[in-house]
């Protein structure tokens, strides 16, 4: 049984020393949890102590004794050499039940410490050096009611210990270095059992004086001559309201005593003894003029003056200086040491008692006890006036990260923000190997007021964290991988916004929910500007937004008042549940998550937390109280992982709980507290495709992070290891699952769409279209992505639907052989009259081939098929010119049943033609769907005969319109689109794309040099797309305001009119919230006529690109446009491959992050033809533009990629 004497109980209650105690299915994966962070994340945790209770000098060092840790740790002792602090005794000096090191003294050059131990009785321990201590008494001196060594003093070469004992009265023990002797007790000396403890001691006039307590008759001061005791002062100095003599000190030949006296009685008093009588120090008055100064807790002599430290629960402790020679008293501290830069917050009553005062060298030090769990004990040094700067870290702990709060993934790694009781909140990042942690921010971002990093989120490629400030308003900080920047005004302009509790990305904006005593707020950020999305507070009496979650395209918020709100746009929010889900015993909702088609919320309840599910219409309770254990009273965290819902709870009895729900039943997923009751709270939870992470609250040994992972699939072998699109590949291994479900095989970044067998150990699929060159094959399941196996997707066959040597057109086809060996290339032309053999050509390694189709077809329309007979990869494009202009396009490697062509116009002098090539042996039934800008969609059925190409006019189908085109067919076909303007004074052409994507990249673009650039976007979806366009310029990225692309429509952007984009070269990145397509057209005037060119974008960057055509002779200019969409600089290698394979040139260029560079062939190749190859270690985007005829002619195309 734990016992504490009644006087001590009263004192501890007054001083707030007592803190609150921390008082079936089989677990799912219970043995699979791995602790990846401990001891406050990086292992440097030191408990924060609310009490720095005593001080002593031994040798040349100052020692302090601490206790009342923020957790269950025992007291500690720290050593200070004048420059640095070192812990020399931890966790109760060997016994965790030694809650506080309450007194210390130096005896015979050794340091001794007395403890408070309410279990076995107080202990006295001797310091041996290092961190070693030896107990030198029997616990409690043989009586476990002796709970505390309240005072310790050396007199006449003996160590005296004043002990508190509630039922039997105070005792005094003497130690001669080997034996303890009781020299004072209720039965041994005149004091009675009403005297519970010896609180203070001092030597005066050759005798030992002891101050005691007697809350009934008033405190006494006793005099001891080494053999017997006599009463020096009795009955509280004839005032029974002086219930305790809490401090004694000698100054200038006189003995002083400080008392404890209730506020109702006027506060503490100070008395002076001259050897004959005790007299009240009138200058000190009662409570030094403030009745709240109820205890003169500590005193010492300093510069021939008396210095007194008080206990004051109202405004905080004070320190007073009394000059006996002048009979003058003055304050030498602010209440609670308050100052504008107070590390515990200006204006806070964080320190209520000056526990001890001591001269160390020429300077005066004090130690304190804090007011509550949000503050810390302190050691301060007097600097004159009322200035007492800190002389030690708060609570003697520079790193006491107790809670793993905000967690987010950044750059593929886990980042964790922490909370600390006394030190500052920190941000830790897991190492790339996952084996260690490092701090990536200065603690508290340099502010002593930041104690919690409450939230974290990745947004726009940066890490954002929310910092709670004790005063002045919360802060949001952004990390780009190398440096931090604050991105908001403190508190968003309202200091009431103290804590940014949660973060979430919604509608491509970062949203932050705050705690605010006058009403919670939500703020939205687009990367540059903050907007309030709640008109004042989200609700008048909602103090906090505890969680923000996107569900079915809407943003939901939860509050401590048991409510769930939905954001309706603007500043409008709608409550979506009844308060507390209709159960008045339910309190706050602190966790929400989405799994499948439902939103889940956890409700706090003293009878055990509850989990509720929402299907968009109705809320349903899906768990019983606390999952069968009422101690699981708060659901603090929640995440969906491995097709299950996981919930983390607070359990002060057993340690935190983790439970999982499979849609039908709940299972405990981990042992309570992960095996340690100190992990009392699963504070945070986050999951990725591979692992679930849980961050704990642990005030004993520091917060921890635990991880559970489901093993990803493994590929053992693959056959074949190369082949063109459509090749059947067999993948063997393990962990694929018994059925495919949502699992898939990827070739690079492209998923296979055609599958055969799918079993646990074997998968067959076909190489998808849209992939070329070397790639990595992986299998992805719900449990993660497998190891990769190398596969080379060969592109030996190319199709070019457009082509004509009639109607005034001329044409040439260019191929590039990037292989290290010669290849044979066969040409076949599909004409209205049938297939025409275009001949087979031998092409040298690393060289360019140019072919004139007119040599085989004469004057005719045609499509082209080009094949490498050895099955190796080549690249092919085609150029057409006529009297006024020219256009060019790279070919495609395959036919498909669906194609998209974003650009198209039959108005404003334009004509648009869709050229469809059918390489099949049967007619193709084709549907052309025009998605009109500002209008709806119109479809027209067409037929393309076998092995032919047909041309279709947009104007003939829909009249004068601006429209994108979607081509669908019952057989795989290849379309291309050409456009002409002003009676074919100018024209451009491009192939289409087989699949929309959320991202499209366009390397070329400029609004300088007389160019006008347009971005054409197509949305083939039944829902609107929100689109963000980023321009990568030589000076860095420029973001356009987001826009809406309606369903089944197309939209045009004139880049020249975009703010910040006048007169600048650029590449373009288009991102949609749903898959879309993007194309870019450019127009210019050379002074005599207008000209233009165009290209489809690339849905992804690639590492290797090939551009078959290129020329720097005959007045032609060739430019290679390279875009770097990466967040870091890249080095690219550009190679020019000549017709013979000889005399080529290779050089390197460095591109800054999010920028573009233009490479002029004429700077490297004079008067020559050459293909272009561009390679980079990281994915990039490449196009090529060509001009001639004083730029009256111009062509452009995206490159062919091979990676």
Short mmCIF file of C-alpha atoms in Angstrom, two decimals, residues 769-770 891-892 895-903 965-967 974-977 990-997 1076-1079 1095-1099:
data_model
loop_
_atom_site.label_atom_id
_atom_site.label_comp_id
_atom_site.label_asym_id
_atom_site.label_seq_id
_atom_site.Cartn_x
_atom_site.Cartn_y
_atom_site.Cartn_z
CA UNK A 769 0.55 -1.12 -75.87
CA UNK A 770 2.19 2.21 -75.16
CA UNK A 891 4.38 7.13 -85.78
CA UNK A 892 2.77 4.64 -83.40
CA UNK A 895 -3.29 -0.45 -83.54
CA UNK A 896 -5.95 -0.02 -80.84
CA UNK A 897 -9.72 0.12 -80.57
CA UNK A 898 -9.83 3.54 -78.85
CA UNK A 899 -7.92 6.72 -79.67
CA UNK A 900 -8.14 10.35 -78.56
CA UNK A 901 -7.22 13.48 -80.54
CA UNK A 902 -7.54 16.60 -78.34
CA UNK A 903 -7.04 19.28 -81.04
CA UNK A 965 -12.19 13.67 -81.38
CA UNK A 966 -12.49 10.19 -79.94
CA UNK A 967 -12.09 7.26 -82.33
CA UNK A 974 -4.56 3.82 -86.12
CA UNK A 975 -5.83 7.38 -86.54
CA UNK A 976 -4.01 10.63 -87.13
CA UNK A 977 -5.35 14.16 -87.43
CA UNK A 990 -0.35 14.78 -84.85
CA UNK A 991 -1.04 11.20 -83.89
CA UNK A 992 -3.43 10.58 -81.01
CA UNK A 993 -3.21 8.81 -77.67
CA UNK A 994 -4.82 5.55 -76.65
CA UNK A 995 -5.51 6.44 -73.02
CA UNK A 996 -6.28 9.51 -70.95
CA UNK A 997 -4.02 10.13 -67.97
CA UNK A 1076 -7.62 13.72 -69.49
CA UNK A 1077 -5.55 14.42 -72.63
CA UNK A 1078 -3.52 17.38 -73.75
CA UNK A 1079 -2.04 18.64 -77.00
CA UNK A 1095 2.08 17.74 -81.09
CA UNK A 1096 0.24 15.43 -78.75
CA UNK A 1097 1.66 15.35 -75.22
CA UNK A 1098 3.23 12.47 -73.35
CA UNK A 1099 1.33 10.98 -70.40
#
